[in-house]
Amino acid sequence: MDPSRIEAAFPAPEYRGAQKQALADIREAFEAGNDVVLVRAPTGSGKSLLARAIAGCAREGSQASASRPIDAYYTTPQVSQLDDVAEDPLLEDLSIIRGKNNYDCILPGETDTPVDQAPCVREREFECQVKHRCPYFSDRAIAANRRIAAMTLAYFMQTAGSDVFGARDVVVIDEAHGLGEWAEMYATIDLRPDTVPIWDAREPPEIDGLDDAAAYAQGLVQAADRRLSELRGNAEITPEEAEERDRLQQLRSDLKWFREEYRDPEAATTWVVDQPDGAGSPVTIKPLDPERFLGHTVWDRGNTFALLSATILNKEAFCANVGLDPDRVALVDVPHTFPVENRPLYDVTRGKMTYEHRDETLPEIARVLVRLMAHHPAEKGLVHCHSYAIQEQLERHLEEFGVGRRIRSHDRNDRDGQLAAWQRSDDPAVFLSVKMEEALDLEGDLCRWQLLTKAPYPNTRDSRVARRLEDGQWGWYYRTALRTVIQACGRVVRSPDDYGATYLADDSLLDLFERARTDMPDWFGEQVDRLSTPDLPAFDPGRATAAIDRRSRTRSRSKRGSDDPIADVWETE
């Protein structure tokens, strides 16, 4: 890596905000000999542009022997972030590759078949005559040979050990704050009917601890081997059988890795197992701090790393969570350049939203939300509901108050479609969202205000969370929640001249700010210090829906058309 090229590799024609200073600080951190640089860059600092500049410092082929890695990877956990990269003309030299299931086969009669189920993976001796034009293999070949290959973190991890995507000189990970949690999620083994094709033949007994889980895993591997032998014995298989084969191969690989790690007394990974409904029910095997998993899938893939995020809150804790030596890691802080008055926080708390207090607090939050709708009569709003249970209860209260026509929501299956419809709409609708605290760009009039209904603490009923708290990792618990809050606050203010208000409804959010203050970035601490109570109108459902009702009447009139004999009368009301 040659850090001196970082300014020349910056893709924009000019700097904005603190980008010039950020590049200088990043360059200095790499030149000091650090293998990893954490870049804590708030919303709107242009992390993708900084990432491109860092990737541009990678060693080129002309500078290295055949045995030394060259070029760079850009990767991010968020699919939407990769989509943004694909649409940014300043990042057009990032060559994007996605998983096979994102591409369709181009053979006659197979154009609706994903590449991961195409004839090339179904027929043993099939030779595709148009492989060079296949959209997946074409994109893969291009990405493999370009200076910067861009992909999701999931695809990056899945390609560990591949001949096509070997080690490179520089690896840049955007939105890297949750790297440890993402690794745990990818390494988690969910054993249930839809993930285990041989479930009916090998239903689990009652799993009481890791020894039972390891024994059951061994039996599953043996059964998977037998079924794989049957499938491989066929000259041709159906798309469904191809999907079954791939799931069995993944299952077999995951279970073998678990058994090897569990049996290795020197392995750093700690495992927990859940089977809440007893014998015959799904089993989940989860790793804690999967250092070896990250070593193989991430740290062995490059010489030098840059990890970017607004919410890497504590360097030492982050390094411990992902298996890095903090002595070889530098932290670069990029200042926030958005005026603090454009991103205010407001206290509208009405009680605690813990499970035991939720039934009494949530109706009060619903009433506050009606008042907020009246306070922002013609502006879109976003409500972070934290869970579908809270979303459903809140929506029910709002319907009872008579403001349901200004509300939009989504379920697990239509999440993206409903979000897109809300964003396209000109109505000042309020969107009740679940798990949309990250990777959502609501610049300008797309959204002017938002409400956080609950402090987003990790679920203590999750065995991984419970195990950490048993070990006294309360700092991790509070940092995880604070990180989510900071991410959420960044959804509605996306540029220096943008503005948007964030309202806090749960008393526990104020407690969180006190407990996690030492890990709070200065720029967010400035927002917390300015926290105030807003002057809201009285509870009035009619006032909360007045603007959307006027819009509905206007649209109704316009639909009558100019040929309607009473159109002029309607339009002059």
Coordinates of C-alpha atoms in Angstrom, one line a residue:
M1 CA 0.0 0.0 0.0
D2 CA 1.2 3.5 -0.8
P3 CA -0.7 6.0 1.5
S4 CA 0.9 8.9 -0.4
R5 CA -1.5 8.4 -3.2
I6 CA -4.6 8.9 -1.1
E7 CA -5.3 12.5 -2.2
A8 CA -4.8 11.7 -5.8
A9 CA -7.2 8.7 -5.5
F10 CA -10.0 10.8 -4.1
P11 CA -12.7 10.6 -6.8
A12 CA -14.6 13.8 -6.3
P13 CA -13.5 17.0 -8.1
E14 CA -13.4 18.9 -4.8
Y15 CA -13.5 18.4 -1.1
R16 CA -16.5 19.1 1.1
G17 CA -16.8 19.3 4.9
A18 CA -13.8 17.7 6.6
Q19 CA -12.8 15.4 3.8
K20 CA -9.4 17.0 3.1
Q21 CA -8.3 16.8 6.7
A22 CA -9.7 13.2 7.0
L23 CA -7.6 12.0 4.1
A24 CA -4.5 13.6 5.7
D25 CA -5.2 11.9 9.0
I26 CA -5.9 8.5 7.4
R27 CA -2.7 8.8 5.4
E28 CA -0.7 9.6 8.5
A29 CA -2.2 6.7 10.4
F30 CA -1.2 4.2 7.6
E31 CA 2.3 5.8 7.3
A32 CA 2.8 5.2 11.0
G33 CA 2.8 1.5 10.3
N34 CA -0.7 0.5 11.4
D35 CA -2.2 -2.5 9.7
V36 CA -5.8 -1.4 10.4
V37 CA -7.2 2.1 10.5
L38 CA -10.7 2.7 12.0
V39 CA -12.3 5.8 10.4
R40 CA -15.1 7.2 12.6
A41 CA -16.9 9.3 10.1
P42 CA -20.4 10.7 10.8
T43 CA -23.4 10.8 8.4
G44 CA -22.7 13.0 5.4
S45 CA -19.0 12.9 5.6
G46 CA -18.8 11.0 2.3
K47 CA -17.5 7.6 3.7
S48 CA -17.8 6.0 0.3
L49 CA -15.5 8.6 -1.3
L50 CA -13.0 8.2 1.5
A51 CA -13.2 4.5 1.0
R52 CA -12.5 4.9 -2.7
A53 CA -9.5 7.0 -1.9
I54 CA -8.1 4.4 0.5
A55 CA -8.7 1.6 -2.0
G56 CA -6.8 3.6 -4.6
C57 CA -3.6 3.3 -2.5
A58 CA -3.4 -0.4 -3.1
R59 CA -0.3 -1.9 -4.6
E60 CA -0.6 -2.2 -8.4
G61 CA 0.6 -5.2 -10.5
S62 CA 3.6 -3.3 -11.8
Q63 CA 4.7 -2.6 -8.2
A64 CA 4.8 -6.2 -6.9
S65 CA 6.2 -9.6 -7.5
A66 CA 3.9 -12.3 -8.6
S67 CA 3.6 -13.6 -5.0
R68 CA 2.5 -10.3 -3.4
P69 CA -1.2 -9.3 -3.3
I70 CA -2.3 -6.4 -5.3
D71 CA -5.4 -4.3 -5.7
A72 CA -8.3 -3.8 -3.3
Y73 CA -11.7 -5.0 -2.0
Y74 CA -14.6 -2.7 -1.1
T75 CA -17.2 -4.5 1.0
T76 CA -20.2 -3.5 3.1
P77 CA -22.8 -5.5 5.1
Q78 CA -25.6 -3.4 3.7
V79 CA -27.1 -4.4 0.3
S80 CA -28.6 -0.8 0.0
Q81 CA -25.1 0.6 0.5
L82 CA -23.8 -1.4 -2.4
D83 CA -26.8 -0.2 -4.5
D84 CA -25.8 3.4 -3.6
V85 CA -22.2 2.7 -4.8
A86 CA -23.5 1.2 -8.1
E87 CA -25.5 4.4 -8.7
D88 CA -22.8 6.9 -7.8
P89 CA -21.0 8.1 -11.0
L90 CA -17.9 9.1 -8.8
L91 CA -17.5 5.4 -7.9
E92 CA -18.0 3.9 -11.4
D93 CA -14.6 2.2 -11.3
L94 CA -15.7 0.0 -8.4
S95 CA -16.5 -3.3 -10.1
I96 CA -19.6 -4.8 -8.4
I97 CA -20.2 -8.5 -8.1
R98 CA -23.3 -10.0 -6.3
G99 CA -24.3 -13.5 -5.4
K100 CA -25.5 -16.0 -8.1
N101 CA -29.1 -15.7 -7.0
N102 CA -29.1 -12.1 -8.1
Y103 CA -28.6 -13.0 -11.8
D104 CA -30.8 -14.8 -14.3
C105 CA -29.7 -17.4 -16.8
I106 CA -29.6 -16.3 -20.4
L107 CA -30.2 -19.7 -22.0
P108 CA -33.4 -20.2 -24.0
G109 CA -36.2 -21.5 -21.7
E110 CA -34.2 -20.6 -18.6
T111 CA -34.4 -16.8 -18.5
D112 CA -36.5 -16.9 -15.3
T113 CA -34.0 -19.3 -13.6
P114 CA -31.5 -17.8 -11.2
V115 CA -27.9 -18.7 -12.1
D116 CA -27.6 -20.7 -8.9
Q117 CA -30.3 -23.1 -10.3
A118 CA -29.3 -23.0 -14.0
P119 CA -28.4 -26.0 -16.1
C120 CA -24.7 -25.5 -15.4
V121 CA -25.3 -26.4 -11.7
R122 CA -28.0 -29.1 -12.4
E123 CA -26.4 -31.2 -15.1
R124 CA -23.2 -33.1 -14.4
E125 CA -21.5 -32.8 -17.8
F126 CA -23.3 -29.6 -19.0
E127 CA -21.0 -27.3 -20.9
C128 CA -22.5 -23.8 -21.3
Q129 CA -21.7 -22.4 -24.7
V130 CA -22.5 -18.8 -23.6
K131 CA -20.8 -18.8 -20.3
H132 CA -18.7 -15.8 -21.4
R133 CA -21.9 -13.9 -21.7
C134 CA -23.5 -15.1 -18.5
P135 CA -24.3 -12.0 -16.4
Y136 CA -22.9 -13.6 -13.2
F137 CA -19.7 -15.1 -14.6
S138 CA -19.1 -11.9 -16.7
D139 CA -19.4 -9.7 -13.6
R140 CA -17.3 -12.1 -11.6
A141 CA -14.5 -12.1 -14.2
I142 CA -14.6 -8.4 -14.5
A143 CA -14.5 -7.9 -10.7
A144 CA -11.7 -10.4 -10.3
N145 CA -9.5 -8.5 -12.7
R146 CA -10.3 -4.9 -11.8
R147 CA -8.4 -2.8 -9.3
I148 CA -11.3 -2.5 -6.9
A149 CA -13.8 -5.3 -6.5
A150 CA -17.0 -4.4 -4.6
M151 CA -19.3 -6.8 -2.9
T152 CA -21.5 -7.3 0.1
L153 CA -19.8 -8.6 3.3
A154 CA -21.8 -11.8 3.0
Y155 CA -20.5 -12.5 -0.5
F156 CA -17.0 -11.5 0.6
M157 CA -17.0 -14.0 3.5
Q158 CA -18.5 -16.7 1.3
T159 CA -15.7 -16.4 -1.2
A160 CA -13.0 -16.9 1.4
G161 CA -10.6 -19.5 0.0
S162 CA -11.7 -19.2 -3.6
D163 CA -9.3 -19.1 -6.4
V164 CA -11.1 -16.2 -8.0
F165 CA -11.2 -13.8 -5.1
G166 CA -7.9 -14.4 -3.2
A167 CA -6.0 -12.1 -0.9
R168 CA -5.6 -8.4 -2.0
D169 CA -3.4 -5.7 -0.8
V170 CA -6.1 -3.5 0.7
V171 CA -9.5 -4.3 2.1
V172 CA -12.0 -1.5 2.9
I173 CA -15.1 -2.3 5.0
D174 CA -17.8 0.3 5.0
E175 CA -20.4 0.4 7.8
A176 CA -18.1 -1.7 9.8
H177 CA -19.4 -1.0 13.3
G178 CA -21.3 -4.3 13.5
L179 CA -18.6 -6.5 12.1
G180 CA -18.4 -8.7 15.1
E181 CA -22.2 -9.1 15.2
W182 CA -22.4 -9.7 11.5
A183 CA -19.8 -12.4 11.8
E184 CA -21.7 -14.1 14.6
M185 CA -24.9 -13.9 12.5
Y186 CA -23.2 -15.5 9.4
A187 CA -21.6 -18.2 11.6
T188 CA -24.8 -19.0 13.4
I189 CA -26.3 -22.4 12.5
D190 CA -30.1 -22.4 12.3
L191 CA -31.4 -26.0 12.2
R192 CA -35.1 -26.0 11.3
P193 CA -37.3 -27.5 8.6
D194 CA -36.7 -24.8 6.0
T195 CA -32.9 -24.9 6.4
V196 CA -32.4 -28.7 6.8
P197 CA -33.6 -30.6 3.7
I198 CA -33.4 -33.9 5.6
W199 CA -35.3 -32.6 8.6
D200 CA -38.0 -35.3 8.5
A201 CA -35.4 -38.0 8.6
R202 CA -33.3 -36.4 11.3
E203 CA -35.5 -34.4 13.7
P204 CA -33.5 -33.3 16.7
P205 CA -33.9 -35.0 20.1
E206 CA -34.0 -32.8 23.2
I207 CA -30.8 -30.8 23.1
D208 CA -29.5 -30.2 26.6
G209 CA -26.2 -28.4 26.1
L210 CA -23.4 -28.4 23.6
D211 CA -22.5 -32.1 23.9
D212 CA -25.9 -33.0 22.7
A213 CA -25.7 -30.4 19.9
A214 CA -22.3 -31.8 18.7
A215 CA -23.7 -35.4 18.7
Y216 CA -26.8 -34.3 16.7
A217 CA -24.6 -32.3 14.3
Q218 CA -22.5 -35.5 13.6
G219 CA -25.7 -37.4 12.8
L220 CA -26.9 -34.6 10.5
V221 CA -23.5 -34.6 8.7
Q222 CA -23.7 -38.3 8.0
A223 CA -27.3 -38.0 6.7
A224 CA -26.4 -35.0 4.6
D225 CA -23.5 -37.0 3.1
R226 CA -25.8 -39.8 2.1
R227 CA -28.3 -37.5 0.5
L228 CA -25.5 -35.6 -1.3
S229 CA -24.3 -38.9 -2.7
E230 CA -27.7 -39.7 -4.1
L231 CA -28.0 -36.3 -5.8
R232 CA -24.5 -36.5 -7.2
G233 CA -25.3 -39.8 -8.7
N234 CA -27.9 -38.3 -11.0
A235 CA -26.8 -37.0 -14.4
E236 CA -29.3 -34.3 -14.1
I237 CA -31.3 -32.8 -11.3
T238 CA -34.2 -30.3 -11.0
P239 CA -33.8 -26.7 -9.9
E240 CA -35.3 -27.7 -6.6
E241 CA -32.8 -30.5 -6.2
A242 CA -30.0 -28.1 -7.0
E243 CA -31.2 -25.8 -4.3
E244 CA -31.4 -28.8 -1.9
R245 CA -27.8 -29.8 -2.8
D246 CA -26.5 -26.4 -2.1
R247 CA -28.2 -26.2 1.2
L248 CA -26.9 -29.6 2.2
Q249 CA -23.4 -28.6 1.2
Q250 CA -23.6 -25.4 3.3
L251 CA -25.2 -27.3 6.2
R252 CA -22.4 -29.9 6.1
S253 CA -19.7 -27.3 6.0
D254 CA -21.2 -25.3 8.9
L255 CA -21.7 -28.3 11.1
K256 CA -18.2 -29.6 10.5
W257 CA -16.8 -26.3 11.4
F258 CA -18.8 -26.1 14.6
R259 CA -17.7 -29.6 15.7
E260 CA -14.1 -28.9 15.0
E261 CA -14.2 -25.6 16.9
Y262 CA -16.1 -27.1 19.8
R263 CA -13.7 -30.0 20.2
D264 CA -10.6 -27.8 19.9
P265 CA -9.5 -26.8 23.5
E266 CA -7.5 -23.9 22.1
A267 CA -10.2 -22.4 20.0
A268 CA -11.3 -18.9 21.0
T269 CA -14.9 -19.3 20.0
T270 CA -17.5 -19.8 22.7
W271 CA -20.7 -21.5 21.6
V272 CA -24.2 -21.4 23.0
V273 CA -27.2 -23.5 21.9
D274 CA -30.9 -22.8 22.0
Q275 CA -33.9 -25.1 21.7
P276 CA -36.7 -23.4 23.5
D277 CA -39.5 -25.8 22.4
G278 CA -37.8 -29.1 23.2
A279 CA -37.4 -32.3 21.3
G280 CA -38.4 -32.2 17.6
S281 CA -38.2 -28.4 17.5
P282 CA -35.6 -26.1 15.8
V283 CA -32.1 -25.7 17.2
T284 CA -29.9 -22.7 17.0
I285 CA -26.1 -23.0 17.5
K286 CA -24.5 -19.6 18.0
P287 CA -20.9 -18.5 18.3
L288 CA -19.6 -15.7 20.6
D289 CA -16.6 -13.7 19.4
P290 CA -15.9 -15.8 16.4
E291 CA -12.2 -14.7 16.0
R292 CA -11.3 -17.7 14.0
F293 CA -14.2 -17.2 11.6
L294 CA -13.2 -13.6 11.0
G295 CA -9.6 -14.6 10.6
H296 CA -10.4 -17.0 7.8
T297 CA -13.1 -14.9 6.1
V298 CA -11.8 -11.4 6.6
W299 CA -8.3 -10.8 8.1
D300 CA -6.6 -13.4 5.9
R301 CA -7.9 -11.7 2.8
G302 CA -5.7 -8.6 2.9
N303 CA -2.5 -6.9 4.0
T304 CA -4.0 -3.6 5.1
F305 CA -7.5 -2.7 6.3
A306 CA -9.7 0.4 6.6
L307 CA -12.9 0.1 8.6
L308 CA -15.3 3.0 8.3
S309 CA -18.4 3.8 10.3
A310 CA -20.0 6.7 12.3
T311 CA -20.4 4.4 15.3
I312 CA -17.2 2.6 16.2
L313 CA -17.6 3.9 19.7
N314 CA -14.7 2.4 21.6
K315 CA -11.5 1.3 19.9
E316 CA -10.4 -1.3 22.5
A317 CA -13.8 -2.9 22.8
F318 CA -14.2 -3.1 19.1
C319 CA -10.8 -4.7 18.6
A320 CA -11.5 -7.2 21.3
N321 CA -14.8 -8.1 19.7
V322 CA -13.3 -8.7 16.2
G323 CA -10.0 -10.2 17.2
L324 CA -7.6 -7.3 16.4
D325 CA -4.5 -6.2 18.3
P326 CA -5.3 -2.6 19.3
D327 CA -1.6 -1.8 19.2
R328 CA -1.7 -2.3 15.4
V329 CA -4.9 -0.3 15.0
A330 CA -5.3 3.5 14.7
L331 CA -8.6 5.4 15.1
V332 CA -9.2 8.5 12.9
D333 CA -12.0 10.8 14.0
V334 CA -13.7 12.8 11.3
P335 CA -15.6 15.8 12.7
H336 CA -19.3 16.4 12.1
T337 CA -19.9 19.4 9.8
F338 CA -23.7 19.5 10.0
P339 CA -24.9 22.4 12.2
V340 CA -26.1 20.9 15.5
E341 CA -29.2 23.1 15.4
N342 CA -30.3 21.3 12.3
R343 CA -30.3 17.9 14.1
P344 CA -32.1 18.5 17.4
L345 CA -33.1 15.9 19.9
Y346 CA -36.4 16.4 21.8
D347 CA -37.6 14.8 25.0
V348 CA -41.2 13.6 24.7
T349 CA -40.7 10.6 27.1
R350 CA -43.8 9.1 28.6
G351 CA -42.4 6.2 30.7
K352 CA -40.4 3.1 30.3
M353 CA -40.9 0.7 27.3
T354 CA -39.6 -2.4 29.1
Y355 CA -41.9 -5.4 28.6
E356 CA -43.5 -5.0 32.1
H357 CA -44.3 -1.3 31.5
R358 CA -45.1 -1.3 27.8
D359 CA -48.9 -1.7 28.1
E360 CA -49.2 1.4 30.1
T361 CA -46.6 3.5 28.3
L362 CA -47.4 2.7 24.7
P363 CA -50.9 4.3 24.7
E364 CA -49.3 7.5 26.0
I365 CA -46.7 7.4 23.2
A366 CA -49.5 6.9 20.7
R367 CA -51.1 10.1 22.0
V368 CA -47.8 12.0 21.8
L369 CA -47.4 10.7 18.2
V370 CA -50.8 12.2 17.3
R371 CA -49.6 15.5 18.8
L372 CA -46.4 15.3 16.7
M373 CA -48.5 14.7 13.6
A374 CA -50.4 17.9 14.4
H375 CA -47.0 19.7 15.0
H376 CA -45.8 18.5 11.6
P377 CA -49.1 18.5 9.6
A378 CA -47.6 18.6 6.1
E379 CA -44.3 16.7 6.7
K380 CA -43.4 13.0 6.5
G381 CA -42.4 11.3 9.7
L382 CA -40.7 8.0 10.6
V383 CA -41.4 6.0 13.7
H384 CA -38.7 3.5 14.9
C385 CA -40.9 0.8 16.5
H386 CA -38.0 -1.6 17.4
S387 CA -40.3 -4.7 17.1
Y388 CA -43.3 -5.8 15.1
A389 CA -45.2 -6.3 18.4
I390 CA -44.7 -2.6 19.2
Q391 CA -45.6 -1.6 15.7
E392 CA -48.8 -3.6 15.7
Q393 CA -49.9 -2.2 19.1
L394 CA -49.0 1.3 18.1
E395 CA -50.9 1.1 14.8
R396 CA -54.0 -0.3 16.6
H397 CA -54.0 2.7 19.0
L398 CA -53.6 5.2 16.2
E399 CA -56.5 3.6 14.3
E400 CA -58.6 3.9 17.4
F401 CA -57.7 7.6 17.7
G402 CA -58.9 8.1 14.1
V403 CA -55.6 9.0 12.4
G404 CA -55.0 5.7 10.6
R405 CA -55.3 7.2 7.2
R406 CA -52.1 9.1 7.8
I407 CA -50.2 5.9 8.8
R408 CA -48.2 3.5 6.7
S409 CA -46.5 0.3 7.9
H410 CA -45.0 -2.9 6.7
D411 CA -44.6 -6.5 7.6
R412 CA -41.7 -8.9 7.3
N413 CA -42.6 -9.8 3.7
D414 CA -43.3 -6.4 2.1
R415 CA -40.8 -4.3 3.9
D416 CA -38.9 -2.9 0.9
G417 CA -42.0 -2.4 -1.2
Q418 CA -43.9 -0.4 1.5
L419 CA -40.8 1.7 2.2
A420 CA -40.4 2.6 -1.5
A421 CA -44.1 3.4 -1.8
W422 CA -43.9 5.7 1.2
Q423 CA -40.8 7.4 -0.1
R424 CA -42.4 8.0 -3.5
S425 CA -45.6 9.4 -2.1
D426 CA -46.2 13.1 -1.8
D427 CA -48.6 12.6 1.2
P428 CA -47.3 13.6 4.7
A429 CA -47.6 10.0 5.8
V430 CA -46.1 8.6 9.0
F431 CA -44.2 5.4 8.4
L432 CA -44.1 2.8 11.3
S433 CA -40.9 1.0 10.7
V434 CA -39.1 -2.0 12.3
K435 CA -35.3 -2.3 12.1
M436 CA -34.7 0.7 9.8
E437 CA -32.2 2.5 12.0
E438 CA -29.4 1.9 9.4
A439 CA -28.7 2.3 5.7
L440 CA -31.7 4.5 5.0
D441 CA -31.2 7.9 3.3
L442 CA -34.2 10.2 3.9
E443 CA -32.7 13.5 2.7
G444 CA -34.8 16.6 2.5
D445 CA -38.6 16.3 2.3
L446 CA -38.4 12.5 2.2
C447 CA -38.6 12.8 6.0
R448 CA -38.4 15.8 8.4
W449 CA -39.0 14.2 11.8
Q450 CA -38.8 10.8 13.5
L451 CA -39.7 9.2 16.8
L452 CA -37.8 6.6 18.7
T453 CA -40.3 4.5 20.7
K454 CA -37.9 2.3 22.6
A455 CA -34.3 2.2 23.7
P456 CA -32.8 -0.4 21.3
Y457 CA -31.1 -2.7 23.9
P458 CA -30.2 -6.2 22.7
N459 CA -32.8 -8.8 23.6
T460 CA -31.7 -10.3 26.9
R461 CA -33.6 -13.5 26.0
D462 CA -31.1 -14.1 23.3
S463 CA -28.6 -16.6 24.6
R464 CA -25.6 -14.7 23.3
V465 CA -26.7 -11.5 25.0
A466 CA -27.5 -13.4 28.2
R467 CA -24.1 -15.1 28.2
R468 CA -22.3 -11.7 27.8
L469 CA -24.3 -10.2 30.6
E470 CA -23.5 -13.2 32.8
D471 CA -19.8 -12.4 32.1
G472 CA -20.4 -8.8 33.1
Q473 CA -20.2 -7.2 29.7
W474 CA -22.5 -4.3 30.5
G475 CA -20.4 -1.8 28.6
W476 CA -21.0 -3.8 25.4
Y477 CA -24.7 -3.8 26.2
Y478 CA -25.0 0.0 26.5
R479 CA -22.6 0.6 23.6
T480 CA -24.7 -1.6 21.3
A481 CA -27.9 0.3 22.1
L482 CA -26.2 3.7 21.8
R483 CA -24.8 2.8 18.4
T484 CA -28.2 2.0 17.2
V485 CA -29.6 5.3 18.5
I486 CA -26.9 7.3 16.8
Q487 CA -27.4 5.4 13.5
A488 CA -31.2 6.1 13.8
C489 CA -30.6 9.8 14.4
G490 CA -28.7 10.1 11.1
R491 CA -31.6 8.9 8.9
V492 CA -33.2 12.3 8.6
V493 CA -30.3 14.7 8.3
R494 CA -28.1 13.9 5.3
S495 CA -26.3 17.1 4.3
P496 CA -25.1 20.4 5.9
D497 CA -28.2 22.3 4.8
D498 CA -30.7 19.4 5.6
Y499 CA -32.6 19.4 8.8
G500 CA -34.8 17.0 10.8
A501 CA -36.0 16.5 14.4
T502 CA -35.6 13.4 16.5
Y503 CA -38.0 12.8 19.3
L504 CA -37.3 10.4 22.2
A505 CA -40.3 8.6 23.7
D506 CA -38.8 6.0 26.1
D507 CA -37.4 7.1 29.5
S508 CA -34.7 4.4 29.1
L509 CA -33.2 6.5 26.3
L510 CA -32.3 9.2 28.7
D511 CA -30.8 6.6 31.1
L512 CA -28.8 5.2 28.2
F513 CA -27.2 8.5 27.4
E514 CA -26.0 8.8 31.0
R515 CA -24.6 5.2 31.2
A516 CA -22.9 5.4 27.8
R517 CA -21.7 9.0 27.9
T518 CA -18.0 8.1 28.0
D519 CA -18.4 6.2 24.7
M520 CA -20.4 8.9 23.0
P521 CA -18.7 10.8 20.0
D522 CA -18.3 14.5 20.8
W523 CA -20.6 15.6 18.0
F524 CA -23.4 13.4 19.3
G525 CA -22.7 14.5 22.9
E526 CA -23.3 18.0 21.6
Q527 CA -26.8 17.0 20.4
V528 CA -27.6 15.3 23.8
D529 CA -26.5 18.4 25.7
R530 CA -29.0 20.5 23.7
L531 CA -31.8 18.1 24.4
S532 CA -35.0 20.0 25.1
T533 CA -38.8 19.5 25.6
P534 CA -40.8 20.8 22.6
D535 CA -44.0 22.8 22.8
L536 CA -46.5 20.5 21.1
P537 CA -50.1 21.2 20.3
A538 CA -52.9 19.6 22.3
F539 CA -54.1 16.1 21.4
D540 CA -56.3 16.7 18.3
P541 CA -56.7 13.8 15.8
G542 CA -58.5 16.1 13.4
R543 CA -55.6 18.5 13.3
A544 CA -53.2 15.6 12.9
T545 CA -54.9 14.5 9.7
A546 CA -56.1 17.8 8.3
A547 CA -53.3 18.1 5.7
I548 CA -53.7 14.6 4.3
D549 CA -57.5 15.0 4.2
R550 CA -57.1 18.2 2.1
R551 CA -54.8 16.4 -0.3
S552 CA -57.3 13.6 -0.6
R553 CA -60.1 16.0 -1.4
T554 CA -58.0 17.8 -4.0
R555 CA -57.1 14.5 -5.7
S556 CA -60.8 13.5 -5.7
R557 CA -61.7 16.8 -7.4
S558 CA -59.0 16.5 -10.0
K559 CA -60.1 12.9 -10.9
R560 CA -63.5 14.3 -12.0
G561 CA -61.7 15.8 -15.0
S562 CA -62.3 19.0 -17.0
D563 CA -65.2 17.4 -18.9
D564 CA -67.2 16.9 -15.7
P565 CA -70.0 19.6 -15.7
I566 CA -69.5 20.4 -12.0
A567 CA -65.7 20.3 -12.1
D568 CA -65.4 24.1 -12.0
V569 CA -67.7 24.2 -9.0
W570 CA -65.5 21.7 -7.1
E571 CA -62.3 23.5 -8.0
T572 CA -63.6 26.9 -6.7
E573 CA -64.6 25.6 -3.2

